[in-house]
Amino acid sequence: MVLKTRTYHDPLHGAITLDRADPVEALLVELIDTSVFQRLRRIRQLGPASLTFHGAESSRFTHSLGVMAIARRAFDRLAAIYPELGDYRAAVLCAALLHDIGHGPFSHTAEEVFGSHHEHWTAQILELSAEVRGLLDGFSADLRPEIHQIYQHQHPVPCVWQLVSSQLDCDRIDYLMRDSYFTGASYGQLDLDRIILALDYDPASQQLIVAKKGLGAIEHYLVVRYFMYAQIYNHPKNLVATWVLEKAINQAKKLLSAGSLKADATMAAWLTHAVDELPLDRYLAQDDYVLHYHLQQWQTHSDPILADLCQRFVNRQLLKATDISHYPYLRQMEILSAAQCQAYGLVADTDIYVGLRHIRNRGYALYQQGIKLKTPDGLTEISQLSPLVQTLIQPCHRTWLIHPAELPVAEIL
Amino acid sequence: MVLKTRTYHDPLHGAITLDRADPVEALLVELIDTSVFQRLRRIRQLGPASLTFHGAESSRFTHSLGVMAIARRAFDRLAAIYPELGDYRAAVLCAALLHDIGHGPFSHTAEEVFGSHHEHWTAQILELSAEVRGLLDGFSADLRPEIHQIYQHQHPVPCVWQLVSSQLDCDRIDYLMRDSYFTGASYGQLDLDRIILALDYDPASQQLIVAKKGLGAIEHYLVVRYFMYAQIYNHPKNLVATWVLEKAINQAKKLLSAGSLKADATMAAWLTHAVDELPLDRYLAQDDYVLHYHLQQWQTHSDPILADLCQRFVNRQLLKATDISHYPYLRQMEILSAAQCQAYGLVADTDIYVGLRHIRNRGYALYQQGIKLKTPDGLTEISQLSPLVQTLIQPCHRTWLIHPAELPVAEIL
Amino acid sequence: MVLKTRTYHDPLHGAITLDRADPVEALLVELIDTSVFQRLRRIRQLGPASLTFHGAESSRFTHSLGVMAIARRAFDRLAAIYPELGDYRAAVLCAALLHDIGHGPFSHTAEEVFGSHHEHWTAQILELSAEVRGLLDGFSADLRPEIHQIYQHQHPVPCVWQLVSSQLDCDRIDYLMRDSYFTGASYGQLDLDRIILALDYDPASQQLIVAKKGLGAIEHYLVVRYFMYAQIYNHPKNLVATWVLEKAINQAKKLLSAGSLKADATMAAWLTHAVDELPLDRYLAQDDYVLHYHLQQWQTHSDPILADLCQRFVNRQLLKATDISHYPYLRQMEILSAAQCQAYGLVADTDIYVGLRHIRNRGYALYQQGIKLKTPDGLTEISQLSPLVQTLIQPCHRTWLIHPAELPVAEIL
Amino acid sequence: MVLKTRTYHDPLHGAITLDRADPVEALLVELIDTSVFQRLRRIRQLGPASLTFHGAESSRFTHSLGVMAIARRAFDRLAAIYPELGDYRAAVLCAALLHDIGHGPFSHTAEEVFGSHHEHWTAQILELSAEVRGLLDGFSADLRPEIHQIYQHQHPVPCVWQLVSSQLDCDRIDYLMRDSYFTGASYGQLDLDRIILALDYDPASQQLIVAKKGLGAIEHYLVVRYFMYAQIYNHPKNLVATWVLEKAINQAKKLLSAGSLKADATMAAWLTHAVDELPLDRYLAQDDYVLHYHLQQWQTHSDPILADLCQRFVNRQLLKATDISHYPYLRQMEILSAAQCQAYGLVADTDIYVGLRHIRNRGYALYQQGIKLKTPDGLTEISQLSPLVQTLIQPCHRTWLIHPAELPVAEIL
């Protein structure tokens, strides 16, 4: 009996036990053991956010296990009530486990910097990774197509993809809980039990819906999401770290094409090609270790801009962000010009060291079919029932002036 | 006012606020901002333990902040009662913050593999890092010598070094709490408030002691330490990961000296010299990223042993460990021989793939002056008052046979 | 040293240590030890809410310690920055500790049922309790008047009363945290450290204000308050329990005045007089034990209505509440009439067993001067800066039809 | 679907959902709703311990739900592996839920004071309570006899009673976790997931056993139990509270038999009869409210001893306990005599106000068949495998001198 189970002790979900006597769970164990999945250990969940919230050091590996664990709880409870869902267990759990397998270095940060898309690579891995494809096809010929359908929101039973990827999916639930736990932002704590109990299935439309008495739990989840974005994910120091990284990579691209940069084959390929068009092996060879290794090496490069940007990133001597959201657009442009004038002579390139970053933050959006509640009058969009959610739809905009800490920007505001 | 404080939000200790209007805390902020201290972000607290406990991904940076935070609480409480301690605040807090600054890649794991000593490098950094030495000497000429005294257990007031490094120090308290939090091993939770309240100072001997009513809290702390070593730190999968890494590094050394290995200047220096004799810059250039980067590169090396060992480590396809503790020594030797015979032909080198690891686990030791309680009869060693602690002194030995998973060792046991 | 401190180990705030060498904290210890304060152990924080949330069994005693602990943290931090506040420490901490000392049985529930006001009795106790008054006057002649000023929001330094009783006071912070902890409603968890750091003092207006960067923490606190009211405090089962209790007390009053009820002197006084006009001793003699004891006794009374209502309350065989909020007012009245017709013959008195309860829930109100943020343009009301808080001002109304479970109300809806 | 479940939100175990479509769980809901079970809301889990640890205010009701929740998790996991256990589900869950239904006021404290036995009354309730007996017999004619077998450790399948009542049962697990949570003694936290995973079933002996790899989790549980007894349950203030209560009850008995005490019929019956011989109704009419109500009334009794003892208990002006464990037995007797001499004239009765209390604390005992581990050599008693558990077998004795706080006992020690 002991040999037939594999247990992961998770700080959030406790013991996640997979039972290898169950064919679906045996498959999950084998998927976890592939080198492609193990690679997620080398990709930080929140990219450079640990420079701001020092506890945010956990990986996509950890998060992916958590999403699968939540999906199993939610799915198994619904399937016990609605046995017609039972056939989709393998697809839901594999899709939950593998949803982030295509992520690159620093997760979303690299996507911004390199213009890549992890969803593209997740799909590619299903097709082209011999390990992963072999396991899925060995289980059932239908499984791989079904997982694709889930990721493309085209599965004939909407509930199946909604559990994995929607406004109320197991992915979001896990990352909010996990990022709250690791950053110590206790306002991010969710009431997972109440959320799971709030989830229901509507046989008529085959959608994942929310039971009316679960409204409060879901309102709370959406508010927490808003707070986590406002306070953690969009923290100005994160914007600045991404800015510095982006400028460093752009500078590295220039130097490489000019023949004056050392980079290994993986890094060189990433700097010279559209990343989403690379061969799979080249894509997978990149991760936090490879990227960060190069940044460390380039700290002593002869190009002063590249060297400086890499030192700033590696040693956390970042630029500063000053909130100028309360000024009108034209005034913001003037401030930018004035700051670049101030910076002239102080920095090697004012466009690199001084700039604007605009972010838009909202807790809820109506795309992806939103979230439906079961009311006596049928299914109703949650934002029509909750003034709080209605408020969260309004985006909150902020504009930051990014500049070196020593620039006296107070003078021009 | 806002500009005068720096706050680190820690998942364990909450808001750690440093007040820059206080000269000691201003110094702490500046020390944290040095590149030498920031380097600790690139060194995992528990080395490869996240291969076994996936949540164990946090860094020495995070831990070092925590030790300083606990030391500040403990010290400030004692200094309020015993004002004669007040002069040592800077030394205690700096020593707490910097105590791990000399750690190398994968923390203790690298020490085992490379034969280095982080204490040596902590001392070297105080002397030779211009940033760190400059800040300390700028604060006071006595500070640096005093910190050395603390690390060498030679400070004239024993309480001062005991807070930082003893059987009951702020270092141990933080790592037990933190590793418990991140691995999800809830038995590791300490009652920090009760421990802090248990600490007392004995003006006669100038030692850190435990108030009699604090016996229970300290017994509990020692038992937790025992459990964390038995269940987490000495988990057989950790032993195996260290084994694989050690064999890979040894193989790399051989190949490098034979001229058939590619390594950057840092890695090459580490492979060809006694690490503790390297120049400081070379030592500091090494970290988890650099070491792991090379392991990843070597996965495709033409030497099959190096390539295989690196693949095993990177992709977590480790060897297996079978407990043979219950056999007498000679029988263990026979089992080793028999297993190596089984492996002959299956693996490239039986000494590398089959071996024994012996570990000794105990929760309490009498060195470093132990832990003293204040009783009506004077100071008494805690093990004389607590049968539980007396038991923890007895070491618990275990012997593991390390071997490839496919070896049918059951046949020879 | 040990003898000079008193430590309360609190599940939320950890060790709350009072230092008797400090005159203010010595006074707090003596106040806690009075029989009037100890009486709070016999008064449940959430009245009959444990009938709905079984963990909600904690007392006003526990909460009062917590409010004092938070007030001490918040005040001491502000007073370190603004030394002019230092003089008010005794007043703030005593007012925080004693703010609920006037509560009667089942806290707010008894106020609804008996029409009493705990604020009135808190003030009376300061004046008329020899123990409490003696301690306060023994500390300083100004202390008692100052505490009254705090409770009446008339203290010359508004910050002083705002810490104890305002839209953002230590009372609310503790009860939200505590009720969340004990009911297991994890969405109620606050980030106390961030809230404490968000609090600031405005020397010009002498008000408690919020630093601009603390906006998120305070928004979160207000949202949590909304959720706790919506989900916990105003849960329909709580409304029903209060309804049953109120009807039982009214019936007991009738029977007592008719000479056909047995009650001890305390209970008789409460049933026959305006409670706020009772002598202090009579008021204080009443608590959860005395009230509940009588309800238990009356379960076997010969009056079938009183006996039934008491049995329902004691054995948690409550009435049911059906949400009819979505109907217009006139339709709600019709439903009430129809339900009373249904009940005719089934219950002894349709007005007692069938009725409407209306509640209004909102997370934020502008009275008590609201909550001010420090912005570049001066102090600004938080609702003008936060769309989320603006939404919380809108009250949310709900109407419940209360009726016996066996009534087929579905037929009339 | 919603109507078919009942959910209890528990601060420790999260949502405990009972599914009324399952006949066993429907029965559990009906048992919870009986007045006999609801009575447990009026009985504090830890008697007067909240006088020492203010958070310890939770009831037997809360604990009983928790025991059932843990038993369900443990049982359902074992029954999935060993289907032959499936038939015992109703018996195990009902026995877990009802195991404490016979407790009287202040739980174990009343047993000490009145000489009653809750196990006796639990058995009586199964036989004599029409509600409970009716529900059990209505489910199956075998159920009631089976539950009796569990309580008497005579069920033919030992695993069945061991889950409910043994050295490693769901009762102990819940109360350790719960008392730790409510008192804030964080060292009491258990790793429930690891304990559940450690439990196994031995088909040969039909016993509940521990898997070898679960040794650590069970060692930890036993150590925690030791700490909770040493620090919480046997805290000297608890001993003193029980002492005062016992003396008050004895005094009340004397006064009642002399015709000079007012007590209601329930209280009078308890004071004048052997409690275990009372009729069931009389027994059940007693609870914390009734007992405490009388203590409050007796505070103003004309007998100065009764009045004083009741005031001490109600207002927490308890006696003091001084540890004299380190003296030999004869010296302890001398100290007692000397203290009584000191007290002569100060107190109304030296035997009541001065005395000795002896307690014996141990973490593990070999009775009830102990705890067995599965090793290659068969089932082995845990204490033979763990030096730590071996140590916990040794009882730890302490002797306390109980005396009024104002007695100068330091002079005679």
Tab-separated table of N, CA and C in Angstrom, chain B residues 273-372:
chain	number	residue	atom	x	y	z
B	273	HIS	N	41.002	24.328	-6.963
B	273	HIS	CA	41.686	24.824	-5.769
B	273	HIS	C	40.934	24.406	-4.505
B	274	ALA	N	41.663	24.472	-3.408
B	274	ALA	CA	40.979	24.370	-2.108
B	274	ALA	C	40.121	25.626	-1.981
B	275	VAL	N	38.833	25.452	-1.871
B	275	VAL	CA	37.939	26.604	-1.957
B	275	VAL	C	38.255	27.666	-0.904
B	276	ASP	N	38.565	27.222	0.306
B	276	ASP	CA	38.813	28.211	1.367
B	276	ASP	C	40.060	29.056	1.116
B	277	GLU	N	40.847	28.676	0.122
B	277	GLU	CA	42.054	29.463	-0.161
B	277	GLU	C	41.893	30.365	-1.380
B	278	LEU	N	40.706	30.372	-1.957
B	278	LEU	CA	40.476	31.237	-3.121
B	278	LEU	C	40.488	32.712	-2.701
B	279	PRO	N	40.760	33.600	-3.667
B	279	PRO	CA	40.567	35.023	-3.353
B	279	PRO	C	39.072	35.292	-3.121
B	280	LEU	N	38.792	36.332	-2.336
B	280	LEU	CA	37.406	36.607	-1.966
B	280	LEU	C	36.494	36.766	-3.188
B	281	ASP	N	36.957	37.490	-4.196
B	281	ASP	CA	36.110	37.729	-5.366
B	281	ASP	C	35.697	36.426	-6.040
B	282	ARG	N	36.658	35.536	-6.171
B	282	ARG	CA	36.342	34.245	-6.771
B	282	ARG	C	35.303	33.487	-5.935
B	283	TYR	N	35.475	33.552	-4.618
B	283	TYR	CA	34.526	32.865	-3.747
B	283	TYR	C	33.132	33.447	-3.931
B	284	LEU	N	33.047	34.756	-3.899
B	284	LEU	CA	31.726	35.402	-3.944
B	284	LEU	C	31.049	35.271	-5.305
B	285	ALA	N	31.838	35.061	-6.362
B	285	ALA	CA	31.240	34.944	-7.692
B	285	ALA	C	30.449	33.642	-7.838
B	286	GLN	N	30.671	32.709	-6.953
B	286	GLN	CA	29.968	31.422	-6.999
B	286	GLN	C	28.651	31.516	-6.212
B	287	ASP	N	27.632	30.904	-6.736
B	287	ASP	CA	26.349	30.852	-6.030
B	287	ASP	C	25.489	29.756	-6.661
B	288	ASP	N	24.247	29.624	-6.235
B	288	ASP	CA	23.380	28.567	-6.780
B	288	ASP	C	23.247	28.669	-8.299
B	289	TYR	N	23.129	29.901	-8.785
B	289	TYR	CA	22.904	30.087	-10.217
B	289	TYR	C	24.106	29.595	-11.021
B	290	VAL	N	25.287	29.967	-10.592
B	290	VAL	CA	26.495	29.594	-11.336
B	290	VAL	C	26.691	28.088	-11.289
B	291	LEU	N	26.577	27.512	-10.100
B	291	LEU	CA	26.782	26.070	-9.989
B	291	LEU	C	25.722	25.301	-10.779
B	292	HIS	N	24.481	25.680	-10.599
B	292	HIS	CA	23.418	24.938	-11.257
B	292	HIS	C	23.496	25.124	-12.781
B	293	TYR	N	23.889	26.308	-13.204
B	293	TYR	CA	24.057	26.539	-14.643
B	293	TYR	C	25.033	25.521	-15.228
B	294	HIS	N	26.128	25.312	-14.547
B	294	HIS	CA	27.109	24.347	-15.066
B	294	HIS	C	26.560	22.929	-15.065
B	295	LEU	N	25.858	22.569	-13.999
B	295	LEU	CA	25.264	21.224	-13.974
B	295	LEU	C	24.344	21.032	-15.176
B	296	GLN	N	23.563	22.074	-15.474
B	296	GLN	CA	22.669	21.971	-16.628
B	296	GLN	C	23.465	21.806	-17.930
B	297	GLN	N	24.544	22.573	-18.050
B	297	GLN	CA	25.361	22.469	-19.268
B	297	GLN	C	25.977	21.068	-19.411
B	298	TRP	N	26.437	20.550	-18.301
B	298	TRP	CA	27.141	19.262	-18.332
B	298	TRP	C	26.226	18.066	-18.589
B	299	GLN	N	24.931	18.296	-18.602
B	299	GLN	CA	24.008	17.185	-18.905
B	299	GLN	C	24.270	16.560	-20.262
B	300	THR	N	24.856	17.346	-21.160
B	300	THR	CA	25.103	16.840	-22.508
B	300	THR	C	26.596	16.615	-22.752
B	301	HIS	N	27.363	16.533	-21.661
B	301	HIS	CA	28.808	16.291	-21.801
B	301	HIS	C	29.035	14.888	-22.375
B	302	SER	N	30.160	14.742	-23.016
B	302	SER	CA	30.423	13.446	-23.650
B	302	SER	C	30.784	12.359	-22.631
B	303	ASP	N	31.216	12.756	-21.441
B	303	ASP	CA	31.498	11.741	-20.412
B	303	ASP	C	30.165	11.208	-19.877
B	304	PRO	N	29.902	9.940	-20.048
B	304	PRO	CA	28.558	9.445	-19.694
B	304	PRO	C	28.268	9.558	-18.201
B	305	ILE	N	29.295	9.406	-17.378
B	305	ILE	CA	29.042	9.493	-15.926
B	305	ILE	C	28.655	10.920	-15.543
B	306	LEU	N	29.433	11.894	-15.948
B	306	LEU	CA	29.109	13.277	-15.617
B	306	LEU	C	27.724	13.646	-16.161
B	307	ALA	N	27.494	13.313	-17.417
B	307	ALA	CA	26.207	13.659	-18.025
B	307	ALA	C	25.062	13.015	-17.245
B	308	ASP	N	25.227	11.747	-16.905
B	308	ASP	CA	24.160	11.048	-16.194
B	308	ASP	C	23.925	11.642	-14.810
B	309	LEU	N	24.998	11.893	-14.077
B	309	LEU	CA	24.835	12.450	-12.730
B	309	LEU	C	24.159	13.822	-12.792
B	310	CYS	N	24.562	14.642	-13.744
B	310	CYS	CA	23.951	15.971	-13.856
B	310	CYS	C	22.479	15.859	-14.251
B	311	GLN	N	22.172	14.983	-15.171
B	311	GLN	CA	20.763	14.793	-15.530
B	311	GLN	C	19.947	14.340	-14.323
B	312	ARG	N	20.515	13.416	-13.571
B	312	ARG	CA	19.800	12.943	-12.381
B	312	ARG	C	19.502	14.091	-11.417
B	313	PHE	N	20.495	14.936	-11.213
B	313	PHE	CA	20.304	16.027	-10.267
B	313	PHE	C	19.299	17.047	-10.805
B	314	VAL	N	19.502	17.440	-12.061
B	314	VAL	CA	18.685	18.517	-12.626
B	314	VAL	C	17.224	18.080	-12.785
B	315	ASN	N	17.025	16.857	-13.206
B	315	ASN	CA	15.670	16.376	-13.485
B	315	ASN	C	15.067	15.572	-12.344
B	316	ARG	N	15.774	15.566	-11.220
B	316	ARG	CA	15.316	14.842	-10.037
B	316	ARG	C	15.021	13.380	-10.340
B	317	GLN	N	15.956	12.752	-11.023
B	317	GLN	CA	15.876	11.296	-11.165
B	317	GLN	C	17.001	10.729	-10.313
B	318	LEU	N	16.815	10.855	-9.015
B	318	LEU	CA	17.893	10.578	-8.068
B	318	LEU	C	18.081	9.078	-7.868
B	319	LEU	N	19.100	8.738	-7.119
B	319	LEU	CA	19.265	7.345	-6.696
B	319	LEU	C	18.271	7.074	-5.569
B	320	LYS	N	18.297	5.853	-5.097
B	320	LYS	CA	17.393	5.463	-4.023
B	320	LYS	C	18.202	5.212	-2.753
B	321	ALA	N	17.581	5.351	-1.588
B	321	ALA	CA	18.256	5.036	-0.325
B	321	ALA	C	17.431	4.001	0.423
B	322	THR	N	18.068	2.914	0.805
B	322	THR	CA	17.379	1.861	1.557
B	322	THR	C	17.979	1.802	2.958
B	323	ASP	N	17.098	1.823	3.933
B	323	ASP	CA	17.552	1.851	5.334
B	323	ASP	C	18.105	0.479	5.722
B	324	ILE	N	19.377	0.415	6.099
B	324	ILE	CA	19.942	-0.861	6.569
B	324	ILE	C	20.509	-0.690	7.979
B	325	SER	N	19.943	0.285	8.713
B	325	SER	CA	20.459	0.599	10.050
B	325	SER	C	20.379	-0.580	11.003
B	326	HIS	N	19.391	-1.443	10.822
B	326	HIS	CA	19.153	-2.499	11.800
B	326	HIS	C	20.124	-3.665	11.633
B	327	TYR	N	20.998	-3.617	10.628
B	327	TYR	CA	22.002	-4.682	10.484
B	327	TYR	C	23.289	-4.284	11.207
B	328	PRO	N	24.024	-5.266	11.696
B	328	PRO	CA	25.319	-4.936	12.310
B	328	PRO	C	26.328	-4.477	11.242
B	329	TYR	N	27.391	-3.849	11.712
B	329	TYR	CA	28.341	-3.208	10.814
B	329	TYR	C	28.864	-4.156	9.736
B	330	LEU	N	29.270	-5.345	10.140
B	330	LEU	CA	29.878	-6.244	9.149
B	330	LEU	C	28.862	-6.651	8.083
B	331	ARG	N	27.650	-6.883	8.512
B	331	ARG	CA	26.587	-7.222	7.567
B	331	ARG	C	26.331	-6.062	6.598
B	332	GLN	N	26.416	-4.850	7.094
B	332	GLN	CA	26.249	-3.681	6.214
B	332	GLN	C	27.327	-3.668	5.132
B	333	MET	N	28.534	-4.029	5.523
B	333	MET	CA	29.633	-4.074	4.542
B	333	MET	C	29.346	-5.156	3.495
B	334	GLU	N	28.859	-6.289	3.959
B	334	GLU	CA	28.510	-7.355	3.016
B	334	GLU	C	27.419	-6.918	2.044
B	335	ILE	N	26.426	-6.230	2.577
B	335	ILE	CA	25.336	-5.746	1.719
B	335	ILE	C	25.875	-4.799	0.664
B	336	LEU	N	26.766	-3.903	1.085
B	336	LEU	CA	27.380	-2.984	0.127
B	336	LEU	C	28.058	-3.751	-1.005
B	337	SER	N	28.883	-4.746	-0.625
B	337	SER	CA	29.584	-5.536	-1.648
B	337	SER	C	28.582	-6.223	-2.568
B	338	ALA	N	27.588	-6.832	-1.971
B	338	ALA	CA	26.604	-7.560	-2.777
B	338	ALA	C	25.874	-6.623	-3.731
B	339	ALA	N	25.556	-5.420	-3.259
B	339	ALA	CA	24.851	-4.474	-4.117
B	339	ALA	C	25.754	-4.004	-5.254
B	340	GLN	N	27.020	-3.805	-4.937
B	340	GLN	CA	27.946	-3.396	-5.999
B	340	GLN	C	28.103	-4.502	-7.035
B	341	CYS	N	28.085	-5.761	-6.586
B	341	CYS	CA	28.102	-6.880	-7.536
B	341	CYS	C	26.865	-6.838	-8.441
B	342	GLN	N	25.703	-6.642	-7.796
B	342	GLN	CA	24.463	-6.541	-8.593
B	342	GLN	C	24.571	-5.441	-9.644
B	343	ALA	N	25.201	-4.323	-9.251
B	343	ALA	CA	25.231	-3.154	-10.131
B	343	ALA	C	26.242	-3.323	-11.254
B	344	TYR	N	27.154	-4.261	-11.087
B	344	TYR	CA	28.236	-4.428	-12.065
B	344	TYR	C	27.635	-4.671	-13.451
B	345	GLY	N	28.035	-3.837	-14.369
B	345	GLY	CA	27.501	-3.981	-15.720
B	345	GLY	C	26.301	-3.087	-15.980
B	346	LEU	N	25.540	-2.843	-14.892
B	346	LEU	CA	24.362	-1.961	-15.040
B	346	LEU	C	24.748	-0.490	-15.057
B	347	VAL	N	25.769	-0.165	-14.261
B	347	VAL	CA	26.163	1.243	-14.147
B	347	VAL	C	27.635	1.365	-14.540
B	348	ALA	N	28.009	2.589	-14.853
B	348	ALA	CA	29.353	2.812	-15.379
B	348	ALA	C	30.424	2.668	-14.303
B	349	ASP	N	30.065	2.905	-13.068
B	349	ASP	CA	31.070	2.866	-11.991
B	349	ASP	C	30.340	2.515	-10.699
B	350	THR	N	30.572	1.342	-10.168
B	350	THR	CA	29.784	0.915	-9.002
B	350	THR	C	30.076	1.758	-7.761
B	351	ASP	N	31.291	2.298	-7.630
B	351	ASP	CA	31.577	3.146	-6.464
B	351	ASP	C	30.784	4.445	-6.481
B	352	ILE	N	30.469	4.884	-7.670
B	352	ILE	CA	29.723	6.136	-7.785
B	352	ILE	C	28.229	5.915	-7.573
B	353	TYR	N	27.742	4.793	-8.026
B	353	TYR	CA	26.287	4.575	-8.007
B	353	TYR	C	25.790	3.747	-6.831
B	354	VAL	N	26.724	3.116	-6.141
B	354	VAL	CA	26.325	2.306	-4.988
B	354	VAL	C	27.245	2.650	-3.828
B	355	GLY	N	26.652	2.927	-2.672
B	355	GLY	CA	27.486	3.261	-1.527
B	355	GLY	C	26.689	3.334	-0.244
B	356	LEU	N	27.382	3.652	0.840
B	356	LEU	CA	26.721	3.787	2.142
B	356	LEU	C	26.795	5.227	2.610
B	357	ARG	N	25.748	5.663	3.265
B	357	ARG	CA	25.754	6.960	3.946
B	357	ARG	C	25.294	6.726	5.377
B	358	HIS	N	26.075	7.266	6.278
B	358	HIS	CA	25.764	7.112	7.689
B	358	HIS	C	25.424	8.483	8.258
B	359	ILE	N	24.320	8.578	8.982
B	359	ILE	CA	24.067	9.864	9.620
B	359	ILE	C	23.771	9.678	11.097
B	360	ARG	N	24.057	10.704	11.831
B	360	ARG	CA	23.873	10.718	13.266
B	360	ARG	C	23.005	11.913	13.598
B	361	ASN	N	21.963	11.694	14.285
B	361	ASN	CA	20.971	12.718	14.537
B	361	ASN	C	20.814	12.894	16.035
B	362	ARG	N	21.000	14.120	16.524
B	362	ARG	CA	20.593	14.312	17.909
B	362	ARG	C	20.068	15.717	18.129
B	363	GLY	N	19.206	15.830	19.103
B	363	GLY	CA	18.500	17.087	19.315
B	363	GLY	C	19.249	18.041	20.211
B	364	TYR	N	20.236	17.527	20.924
B	364	TYR	CA	20.905	18.390	21.886
B	364	TYR	C	22.306	17.877	22.118
B	365	ALA	N	23.240	18.785	22.249
B	365	ALA	CA	24.609	18.396	22.542
B	365	ALA	C	25.129	19.318	23.630
B	366	LEU	N	26.122	18.839	24.371
B	366	LEU	CA	26.581	19.616	25.512
B	366	LEU	C	27.680	20.616	25.154
B	367	TYR	N	28.141	20.613	23.916
B	367	TYR	CA	29.214	21.569	23.586
B	367	TYR	C	28.672	22.997	23.605
B	368	GLN	N	29.551	23.939	23.440
B	368	GLN	CA	29.188	25.360	23.457
B	368	GLN	C	28.504	25.727	24.769
B	369	GLN	N	28.962	25.096	25.834
B	369	GLN	CA	28.444	25.395	27.181
B	369	GLN	C	26.976	25.034	27.381
B	370	GLY	N	26.349	24.364	26.452
B	370	GLY	CA	24.973	23.901	26.670
B	370	GLY	C	23.994	25.031	26.949
B	371	ILE	N	22.928	24.695	27.666
B	371	ILE	CA	21.902	25.681	28.022
B	371	ILE	C	21.715	25.609	29.533
B	372	LYS	N	21.804	26.763	30.173
B	372	LYS	CA	21.736	26.786	31.646
B	372	LYS	C	20.407	27.330	32.123
